[in-house]
Amino acid sequence: MENNHDIANANRLSGDYHVPVLLGQTLDGLAIQPGGTYVDCTFGGGGHASALLQRLNENGKLIVFDQDADAAANVPADTRVLFIPHNFRHLQRFLRLHNVPLVDGIMADLGVSSHQFDEPARGFSTRFDAALDMRMDRRQPLTAFDVVNTYDEQRLHSLFERYGEVTNAKTLARTIVAVRSTTSLQTINNFKAALHAVVKGNPHKYFAQVFQALRIEVNDEMGALRELLQQVPALLKPGGRVAIITFHSLEDRLVKNFFRHGTFEALETHPFENVTASSALKIITKKPITADSAEQKRNPRSRSAKLRIAEKI
Ligand SMILES: C[S@@+](CC[C@H](N)C(=O)[O-])C[C@H]1O[C@@H](n2cnc3c(N)ncnc32)[C@H](O)[C@@H]1O
Protein backbone atom coordinates (compact mmCIF):
# COMPACT_ATOMS: atom_id res chain seq x y z
CA MET A 1 0.00 0.00 0.00
CA GLU A 2 1.00 3.61 -0.38
CA ASN A 3 3.81 4.45 1.95
CA ASN A 4 4.13 8.00 3.32
CA HIS A 5 7.89 7.88 3.13
CA ASP A 6 7.74 7.01 -0.61
CA ILE A 7 5.19 9.79 -1.23
CA ALA A 8 7.18 12.44 0.65
CA ASN A 9 10.40 11.51 -1.11
CA ALA A 10 8.84 11.34 -4.56
CA ASN A 11 7.12 14.70 -4.14
CA ARG A 12 10.30 16.31 -2.85
CA LEU A 13 12.32 14.97 -5.78
CA SER A 14 9.82 15.67 -8.54
CA GLY A 15 8.92 19.11 -7.08
CA ASP A 16 6.38 21.01 -9.14
CA TYR A 17 7.11 19.00 -12.26
CA HIS A 18 4.58 16.25 -11.59
CA VAL A 19 2.93 14.51 -8.64
CA PRO A 20 3.16 10.73 -9.17
CA VAL A 21 -0.12 8.77 -9.04
CA LEU A 22 -0.71 5.37 -7.43
CA LEU A 23 2.89 5.43 -6.28
CA GLY A 24 2.91 2.86 -3.47
CA GLN A 25 0.56 0.54 -5.36
CA THR A 26 2.79 0.62 -8.45
CA LEU A 27 5.99 -0.10 -6.52
CA ASP A 28 4.37 -2.82 -4.42
CA GLY A 29 2.88 -4.32 -7.57
CA LEU A 30 6.31 -4.57 -9.17
CA ALA A 31 7.45 -6.75 -6.21
CA ILE A 32 10.90 -5.17 -6.46
CA GLN A 33 14.03 -7.29 -6.07
CA PRO A 34 16.60 -4.96 -4.46
CA GLY A 35 19.39 -6.09 -6.80
CA GLY A 36 17.19 -6.19 -9.91
CA THR A 37 17.07 -4.24 -13.16
CA TYR A 38 13.99 -2.11 -13.78
CA VAL A 39 12.66 0.14 -16.53
CA ASP A 40 10.53 3.23 -16.05
CA CYS A 41 9.28 3.99 -19.56
CA THR A 42 7.86 7.41 -18.62
CA PHE A 43 10.37 9.15 -16.35
CA GLY A 44 8.81 12.67 -16.33
CA GLY A 45 9.57 14.35 -13.00
CA GLY A 46 11.06 11.11 -11.72
CA GLY A 47 8.52 10.60 -8.94
CA HIS A 48 8.05 6.88 -9.54
CA ALA A 49 11.67 6.44 -10.52
CA SER A 50 13.08 8.02 -7.37
CA ALA A 51 10.84 5.93 -5.13
CA LEU A 52 11.81 2.81 -7.11
CA LEU A 53 15.47 3.70 -6.72
CA GLN A 54 15.02 3.87 -2.94
CA ARG A 55 14.00 0.20 -3.01
CA LEU A 56 17.10 -0.90 -4.95
CA ASN A 57 20.44 -1.76 -3.40
CA GLU A 58 23.86 -0.89 -4.85
CA ASN A 59 23.57 -3.73 -7.41
CA GLY A 60 20.19 -2.56 -8.70
CA LYS A 61 19.78 -0.74 -12.02
CA LEU A 62 17.13 1.63 -13.26
CA ILE A 63 16.75 2.45 -16.93
CA VAL A 64 14.45 5.40 -17.58
CA PHE A 65 12.93 6.63 -20.85
CA ASP A 66 11.37 9.97 -21.70
CA GLN A 67 10.93 11.42 -25.14
CA ASP A 68 10.63 14.95 -23.76
CA ALA A 69 14.01 16.68 -23.46
CA ASP A 70 12.71 18.66 -20.43
CA ALA A 71 12.71 15.46 -18.34
CA ALA A 72 16.51 15.20 -18.56
CA ALA A 73 16.86 17.94 -15.93
CA ASN A 74 15.22 15.64 -13.34
CA VAL A 75 17.54 12.66 -13.76
CA PRO A 76 19.35 12.02 -10.47
CA ALA A 77 23.13 11.86 -10.38
CA ASP A 78 23.20 8.18 -9.48
CA THR A 79 25.38 5.61 -11.24
CA ARG A 80 22.55 3.05 -11.07
CA VAL A 81 20.39 5.21 -13.39
CA LEU A 82 20.57 5.28 -17.18
CA PHE A 83 18.43 7.89 -18.97
CA ILE A 84 17.34 7.18 -22.53
CA PRO A 85 15.84 10.30 -24.15
CA HIS A 86 13.68 8.42 -26.65
CA ASN A 87 10.23 7.00 -27.25
CA PHE A 88 9.56 3.84 -25.26
CA ARG A 89 8.34 2.21 -28.47
CA HIS A 90 12.07 1.55 -29.05
CA LEU A 91 12.46 -0.19 -25.66
CA GLN A 92 13.95 -3.45 -26.91
CA ARG A 93 16.33 -1.72 -29.31
CA PHE A 94 17.82 0.48 -26.57
CA LEU A 95 18.01 -2.33 -24.01
CA ARG A 96 19.96 -4.39 -26.58
CA LEU A 97 22.22 -1.44 -27.28
CA HIS A 98 23.06 -1.28 -23.57
CA ASN A 99 23.52 -5.07 -23.27
CA VAL A 100 20.44 -5.59 -21.13
CA PRO A 101 18.69 -8.67 -22.55
CA LEU A 102 16.18 -9.19 -19.71
CA VAL A 103 14.79 -7.10 -16.86
CA ASP A 104 12.94 -7.74 -13.58
CA GLY A 105 10.26 -5.14 -14.08
CA ILE A 106 8.84 -2.57 -16.48
CA MET A 107 6.52 0.30 -15.60
CA ALA A 108 4.79 3.06 -17.53
CA ASP A 109 2.70 5.98 -16.29
CA LEU A 110 1.13 7.10 -19.55
CA GLY A 111 0.13 10.44 -20.97
CA VAL A 112 1.52 13.89 -20.33
CA SER A 113 3.07 15.33 -17.17
CA SER A 114 1.74 18.32 -15.24
CA HIS A 115 4.88 20.15 -16.36
CA GLN A 116 3.92 19.67 -20.01
CA PHE A 117 0.37 20.91 -19.32
CA ASP A 118 1.58 23.88 -17.33
CA GLU A 119 4.15 25.14 -19.85
CA PRO A 120 2.13 27.51 -22.07
CA ALA A 121 4.48 27.24 -25.05
CA ARG A 122 4.02 23.47 -25.32
CA GLY A 123 0.45 24.00 -26.49
CA PHE A 124 -1.12 21.15 -24.47
CA SER A 125 -3.44 23.28 -22.37
CA THR A 126 -6.62 25.09 -23.35
CA ARG A 127 -5.80 27.63 -20.59
CA PHE A 128 -3.08 29.47 -22.52
CA ASP A 129 -2.58 30.95 -25.96
CA ALA A 130 0.34 29.46 -27.88
CA ALA A 131 1.10 27.72 -31.15
CA LEU A 132 -0.90 24.51 -31.71
CA ASP A 133 2.04 22.23 -30.96
CA MET A 134 1.38 19.39 -28.42
CA ARG A 135 4.53 17.40 -29.22
CA MET A 136 6.08 15.56 -26.29
CA ASP A 137 9.14 14.97 -28.46
CA ARG A 138 10.04 18.27 -30.12
CA ARG A 139 12.33 16.47 -32.58
CA GLN A 140 9.33 15.01 -34.40
CA PRO A 141 7.93 17.04 -37.29
CA LEU A 142 4.16 16.47 -36.81
CA THR A 143 2.40 19.09 -34.63
CA ALA A 144 -1.25 19.72 -33.73
CA PHE A 145 -1.17 22.55 -36.30
CA ASP A 146 -0.38 20.00 -39.03
CA VAL A 147 -3.20 17.73 -37.87
CA VAL A 148 -5.89 20.41 -37.93
CA ASN A 149 -4.61 21.97 -41.15
CA THR A 150 -3.85 18.91 -43.29
CA TYR A 151 -5.98 15.93 -42.19
CA ASP A 152 -9.09 15.30 -44.28
CA GLU A 153 -12.55 15.50 -42.77
CA GLN A 154 -12.98 11.76 -42.27
CA ARG A 155 -9.68 11.41 -40.44
CA LEU A 156 -10.45 14.37 -38.18
CA HIS A 157 -13.94 13.02 -37.46
CA SER A 158 -12.56 9.63 -36.50
CA LEU A 159 -9.84 10.93 -34.19
CA PHE A 160 -12.16 13.34 -32.34
CA GLU A 161 -14.68 10.54 -31.89
CA ARG A 162 -12.23 7.82 -30.82
CA TYR A 163 -9.65 9.74 -28.82
CA GLY A 164 -11.79 12.55 -27.41
CA GLU A 165 -15.30 11.04 -27.36
CA VAL A 166 -16.40 14.43 -28.71
CA THR A 167 -20.19 14.17 -29.08
CA ASN A 168 -20.41 16.19 -32.31
CA ALA A 169 -17.12 14.96 -33.81
CA LYS A 170 -18.56 14.94 -37.34
CA THR A 171 -19.72 18.57 -37.15
CA LEU A 172 -16.43 19.61 -35.58
CA ALA A 173 -14.41 17.94 -38.35
CA ARG A 174 -16.62 19.45 -41.06
CA THR A 175 -16.28 22.91 -39.51
CA ILE A 176 -12.49 22.70 -39.23
CA VAL A 177 -12.22 21.77 -42.90
CA ALA A 178 -14.62 24.57 -43.87
CA VAL A 179 -12.93 27.33 -41.87
CA ARG A 180 -9.27 26.46 -42.32
CA SER A 181 -9.01 27.81 -45.89
CA THR A 182 -10.16 31.26 -44.80
CA THR A 183 -9.26 31.45 -41.10
CA SER A 184 -5.88 31.02 -39.43
CA LEU A 185 -5.80 28.02 -37.08
CA GLN A 186 -2.24 28.76 -36.05
CA THR A 187 -2.74 29.33 -32.33
CA ILE A 188 -4.89 27.92 -29.54
CA ASN A 189 -6.95 31.12 -29.35
CA ASN A 190 -7.45 31.21 -33.16
CA PHE A 191 -8.56 27.58 -33.02
CA LYS A 192 -10.97 28.07 -30.11
CA ALA A 193 -12.44 31.27 -31.60
CA ALA A 194 -12.95 29.69 -35.04
CA LEU A 195 -14.82 26.76 -33.50
CA HIS A 196 -16.83 28.76 -31.00
CA ALA A 197 -20.14 27.99 -32.75
CA VAL A 198 -19.81 24.20 -32.62
CA VAL A 199 -19.03 23.94 -28.89
CA LYS A 200 -21.50 21.66 -27.10
CA GLY A 201 -22.02 22.05 -23.37
CA ASN A 202 -19.31 23.45 -21.15
CA PRO A 203 -16.62 25.01 -23.43
CA HIS A 204 -13.82 24.13 -21.03
CA LYS A 205 -14.82 20.47 -20.99
CA TYR A 206 -15.46 20.45 -24.73
CA PHE A 207 -12.05 21.83 -25.64
CA ALA A 208 -10.37 19.56 -23.08
CA GLN A 209 -11.79 16.58 -25.03
CA VAL A 210 -10.80 18.08 -28.38
CA PHE A 211 -7.26 18.77 -27.12
CA GLN A 212 -6.95 15.28 -25.65
CA ALA A 213 -7.81 13.82 -29.05
CA LEU A 214 -5.28 16.02 -30.86
CA ARG A 215 -2.57 15.20 -28.31
CA ILE A 216 -3.11 11.45 -28.62
CA GLU A 217 -2.91 11.74 -32.41
CA VAL A 218 0.14 14.04 -32.52
CA ASN A 219 2.12 11.75 -30.21
CA ASP A 220 0.71 8.50 -31.64
CA GLU A 221 0.05 7.47 -28.05
CA MET A 222 -1.98 4.38 -28.95
CA GLY A 223 0.60 3.17 -31.46
CA ALA A 224 3.47 3.62 -28.97
CA LEU A 225 1.54 1.74 -26.25
CA ARG A 226 0.81 -1.20 -28.58
CA GLU A 227 4.46 -1.43 -29.58
CA LEU A 228 5.57 -1.25 -25.95
CA LEU A 229 3.17 -3.99 -24.82
CA GLN A 230 4.25 -6.29 -27.65
CA GLN A 231 7.87 -6.10 -26.49
CA VAL A 232 7.20 -6.65 -22.77
CA PRO A 233 6.85 -10.48 -22.61
CA ALA A 234 10.20 -11.06 -24.36
CA LEU A 235 12.01 -8.60 -22.11
CA LEU A 236 10.83 -9.79 -18.70
CA LYS A 237 12.56 -12.55 -16.77
CA PRO A 238 10.16 -15.30 -15.61
CA GLY A 239 8.47 -13.87 -12.51
CA GLY A 240 9.26 -10.32 -13.68
CA ARG A 241 6.41 -7.81 -13.48
CA VAL A 242 4.89 -5.13 -15.66
CA ALA A 243 2.83 -2.24 -14.23
CA ILE A 244 0.96 0.18 -16.50
CA ILE A 245 -1.02 3.23 -15.40
CA THR A 246 -3.54 4.50 -17.96
CA PHE A 247 -5.79 7.56 -18.02
CA HIS A 248 -8.52 6.74 -20.51
CA SER A 249 -10.58 3.75 -21.51
CA LEU A 250 -8.97 3.10 -24.91
CA GLU A 251 -5.54 2.69 -23.33
CA ASP A 252 -6.91 0.61 -20.46
CA ARG A 253 -8.66 -1.71 -22.91
CA LEU A 254 -5.41 -2.30 -24.82
CA VAL A 255 -3.55 -3.14 -21.60
CA LYS A 256 -6.36 -5.35 -20.28
CA ASN A 257 -6.68 -7.36 -23.49
CA PHE A 258 -2.96 -7.70 -23.98
CA PHE A 259 -2.37 -8.92 -20.42
CA ARG A 260 -5.25 -11.40 -20.73
CA HIS A 261 -4.90 -12.74 -24.24
CA GLY A 262 -1.65 -11.43 -25.70
CA THR A 263 -3.74 -9.61 -28.32
CA PHE A 264 -5.32 -6.17 -28.47
CA GLU A 265 -8.84 -7.30 -29.31
CA ALA A 266 -11.26 -8.74 -26.80
CA LEU A 267 -11.39 -12.49 -27.45
CA GLU A 268 -15.14 -12.48 -28.10
CA THR A 269 -14.51 -10.53 -31.29
CA HIS A 270 -12.00 -13.05 -32.61
CA PRO A 271 -13.20 -14.14 -36.07
CA PHE A 272 -12.36 -17.85 -35.63
CA GLU A 273 -14.15 -19.45 -32.74
CA ASN A 274 -11.59 -22.17 -32.14
CA VAL A 275 -8.59 -19.92 -32.11
CA THR A 276 -7.65 -18.96 -28.57
CA ALA A 277 -4.90 -16.44 -28.19
CA SER A 278 -2.73 -17.05 -25.15
CA SER A 279 -0.75 -14.62 -23.08
CA ALA A 280 2.78 -15.06 -21.76
CA LEU A 281 1.61 -13.04 -18.77
CA LYS A 282 -0.29 -13.92 -15.63
CA ILE A 283 -2.70 -11.24 -14.41
CA ILE A 284 -1.94 -9.94 -10.92
CA THR A 285 -4.73 -7.33 -10.79
CA LYS A 286 -8.06 -8.93 -11.80
CA LYS A 287 -9.59 -5.45 -11.63
CA PRO A 288 -7.56 -2.29 -12.19
CA ILE A 289 -6.28 -0.52 -9.08
CA THR A 290 -7.63 3.03 -8.71
CA ALA A 291 -6.73 5.90 -6.40
CA ASP A 292 -8.41 6.03 -2.99
CA SER A 293 -10.40 9.10 -2.00
CA ALA A 294 -7.48 10.65 -0.08
CA GLU A 295 -5.25 10.53 -3.17
CA GLN A 296 -8.07 11.77 -5.41
CA LYS A 297 -8.49 14.75 -3.11
CA ARG A 298 -4.76 15.40 -2.90
CA ASN A 299 -4.19 14.94 -6.64
CA PRO A 300 -7.25 15.34 -8.91
CA ARG A 301 -5.28 13.92 -11.85
CA SER A 302 -5.36 10.53 -10.10
CA ARG A 303 -9.18 10.30 -10.52
CA SER A 304 -8.98 8.70 -13.93
CA ALA A 305 -5.85 6.59 -13.27
CA LYS A 306 -6.08 2.79 -13.63
CA LEU A 307 -3.17 0.54 -12.73
CA ARG A 308 -2.86 -2.99 -14.11
CA ILE A 309 -0.11 -5.42 -13.19
CA ALA A 310 0.93 -8.72 -14.76
CA GLU A 311 3.75 -11.21 -14.28
CA LYS A 312 5.81 -13.09 -16.87
CA ILE A 313 5.03 -16.80 -16.67
C1 LIG B 1 2.53 11.09 -16.67
S1 LIG B 1 4.16 11.58 -16.98
C2 LIG B 1 5.13 10.51 -15.95
C3 LIG B 1 5.38 11.07 -14.62
C4 LIG B 1 6.32 10.27 -13.76
N1 LIG B 1 5.81 8.94 -13.48
C5 LIG B 1 6.59 10.99 -12.46
O1 LIG B 1 6.32 10.43 -11.39
O2 LIG B 1 7.07 12.13 -12.51
C6 LIG B 1 4.48 10.87 -18.55
C7 LIG B 1 5.88 11.18 -19.09
O3 LIG B 1 6.15 10.20 -20.06
C8 LIG B 1 6.62 10.77 -21.23
N2 LIG B 1 6.13 9.93 -22.33
C9 LIG B 1 4.84 9.74 -22.70
N3 LIG B 1 4.78 8.89 -23.73
C10 LIG B 1 6.06 8.52 -24.00
C11 LIG B 1 6.64 7.65 -24.97
N4 LIG B 1 5.89 7.02 -25.88
N5 LIG B 1 7.98 7.48 -24.94
C12 LIG B 1 8.74 8.15 -24.02
N6 LIG B 1 8.25 9.00 -23.12
C13 LIG B 1 6.92 9.18 -23.10
C14 LIG B 1 6.09 12.18 -21.25
O4 LIG B 1 6.97 13.02 -21.96
C15 LIG B 1 6.02 12.52 -19.75
O5 LIG B 1 7.17 13.17 -19.32
CSV table of N, CA and C and ligand atoms in Angstrom, one decimal, residues 14 17-18 20 40-48 65-68 71 86-89 107 109-113 116 136 224 301, ligand 1:
chain,number,residue,atom,x,y,z
A,14,SER,N,10.4,15.2,-7.3
A,14,SER,CA,9.8,15.7,-8.5
A,14,SER,C,9.3,17.1,-8.5
A,17,TYR,N,7.1,19.6,-10.9
A,17,TYR,CA,7.1,19.0,-12.3
A,17,TYR,C,5.9,18.1,-12.5
A,18,HIS,N,5.7,17.2,-11.5
A,18,HIS,CA,4.6,16.3,-11.6
A,18,HIS,C,4.4,15.5,-10.3
A,20,PRO,N,3.4,12.1,-8.7
A,20,PRO,CA,3.2,10.7,-9.2
A,20,PRO,C,1.8,10.2,-8.6
A,40,ASP,N,11.7,2.3,-16.1
A,40,ASP,CA,10.5,3.2,-16.0
A,40,ASP,C,10.4,3.9,-17.4
A,41,CYS,N,9.4,3.5,-18.2
A,41,CYS,CA,9.3,4.0,-19.6
A,41,CYS,C,8.9,5.5,-19.7
A,42,THR,N,8.4,6.0,-18.6
A,42,THR,CA,7.9,7.4,-18.6
A,42,THR,C,8.4,8.2,-17.4
A,43,PHE,N,9.7,8.6,-17.5
A,43,PHE,CA,10.4,9.1,-16.4
A,43,PHE,C,9.7,10.5,-15.8
A,44,GLY,N,9.5,11.4,-16.7
A,44,GLY,CA,8.8,12.7,-16.3
A,44,GLY,C,9.6,13.4,-15.3
A,45,GLY,N,8.9,13.7,-14.1
A,45,GLY,CA,9.6,14.3,-13.0
A,45,GLY,C,10.3,13.4,-12.1
A,46,GLY,N,10.3,12.1,-12.5
A,46,GLY,CA,11.1,11.1,-11.7
A,46,GLY,C,10.5,10.7,-10.4
A,47,GLY,N,9.2,11.0,-10.2
A,47,GLY,CA,8.5,10.6,-8.9
A,47,GLY,C,8.5,9.1,-8.7
A,48,HIS,N,8.0,8.3,-9.7
A,48,HIS,CA,8.0,6.9,-9.5
A,48,HIS,C,9.5,6.4,-9.5
A,65,PHE,N,13.2,6.0,-19.5
A,65,PHE,CA,12.9,6.6,-20.9
A,65,PHE,C,12.1,7.9,-20.7
A,66,ASP,N,12.3,8.9,-21.5
A,66,ASP,CA,11.4,10.0,-21.7
A,66,ASP,C,11.7,10.6,-23.0
A,67,GLN,N,10.7,10.8,-23.8
A,67,GLN,CA,10.9,11.4,-25.1
A,67,GLN,C,11.0,12.9,-25.1
A,68,ASP,N,10.6,13.5,-23.9
A,68,ASP,CA,10.6,15.0,-23.8
A,68,ASP,C,12.0,15.4,-23.2
A,71,ALA,N,12.6,16.4,-19.4
A,71,ALA,CA,12.7,15.5,-18.3
A,71,ALA,C,14.2,15.2,-17.9
A,86,HIS,N,14.4,8.9,-25.4
A,86,HIS,CA,13.7,8.4,-26.7
A,86,HIS,C,12.3,7.8,-26.3
A,87,ASN,N,11.6,7.6,-27.4
A,87,ASN,CA,10.2,7.0,-27.2
A,87,ASN,C,10.4,5.6,-26.7
A,88,PHE,N,9.5,5.2,-25.8
A,88,PHE,CA,9.6,3.8,-25.3
A,88,PHE,C,9.1,2.8,-26.3
A,89,ARG,N,8.7,3.2,-27.4
A,89,ARG,CA,8.3,2.2,-28.5
A,89,ARG,C,9.6,1.5,-29.0
A,107,MET,N,7.7,-0.5,-15.9
A,107,MET,CA,6.5,0.3,-15.6
A,107,MET,C,6.3,1.4,-16.6
A,109,ASP,N,3.7,5.1,-16.8
A,109,ASP,CA,2.7,6.0,-16.3
A,109,ASP,C,2.4,6.9,-17.5
A,110,LEU,N,1.3,6.5,-18.2
A,110,LEU,CA,1.1,7.1,-19.6
A,110,LEU,C,0.6,8.6,-19.6
A,111,GLY,N,0.7,9.1,-20.8
A,111,GLY,CA,0.1,10.4,-21.0
A,111,GLY,C,1.2,11.5,-20.7
A,112,VAL,N,0.6,12.7,-20.5
A,112,VAL,CA,1.5,13.9,-20.3
A,112,VAL,C,1.7,14.2,-18.8
A,113,SER,N,2.8,14.9,-18.5
A,113,SER,CA,3.1,15.3,-17.2
A,113,SER,C,2.4,16.7,-16.9
A,116,GLN,N,4.2,19.4,-18.6
A,116,GLN,CA,3.9,19.7,-20.0
A,116,GLN,C,2.6,20.5,-20.1
A,136,MET,N,5.2,15.9,-27.5
A,136,MET,CA,6.1,15.6,-26.3
A,136,MET,C,7.5,15.6,-26.7
A,224,ALA,N,2.3,3.8,-29.8
A,224,ALA,CA,3.5,3.6,-29.0
A,224,ALA,C,3.1,2.6,-27.9
A,301,ARG,N,-5.7,14.7,-10.6
A,301,ARG,CA,-5.3,13.9,-11.8
A,301,ARG,C,-5.4,12.4,-11.6
B,1,LIG,C1,2.5,11.1,-16.7
B,1,LIG,S1,4.2,11.6,-17.0
B,1,LIG,C2,5.1,10.5,-15.9
B,1,LIG,C3,5.4,11.1,-14.6
B,1,LIG,C4,6.3,10.3,-13.8
B,1,LIG,N1,5.8,8.9,-13.5
B,1,LIG,C5,6.6,11.0,-12.5
B,1,LIG,O1,6.3,10.4,-11.4
B,1,LIG,O2,7.1,12.1,-12.5
B,1,LIG,C6,4.5,10.9,-18.5
B,1,LIG,C7,5.9,11.2,-19.1
B,1,LIG,O3,6.2,10.2,-20.1
B,1,LIG,C8,6.6,10.8,-21.2
B,1,LIG,N2,6.1,9.9,-22.3
B,1,LIG,C9,4.8,9.7,-22.7
B,1,LIG,N3,4.8,8.9,-23.7
B,1,LIG,C10,6.1,8.5,-24.0
B,1,LIG,C11,6.6,7.7,-25.0
B,1,LIG,N4,5.9,7.0,-25.9
B,1,LIG,N5,8.0,7.5,-24.9
B,1,LIG,C12,8.7,8.1,-24.0
B,1,LIG,N6,8.2,9.0,-23.1
B,1,LIG,C13,6.9,9.2,-23.1
B,1,LIG,C14,6.1,12.2,-21.2
B,1,LIG,O4,7.0,13.0,-22.0
B,1,LIG,C15,6.0,12.5,-19.8
B,1,LIG,O5,7.2,13.2,-19.3
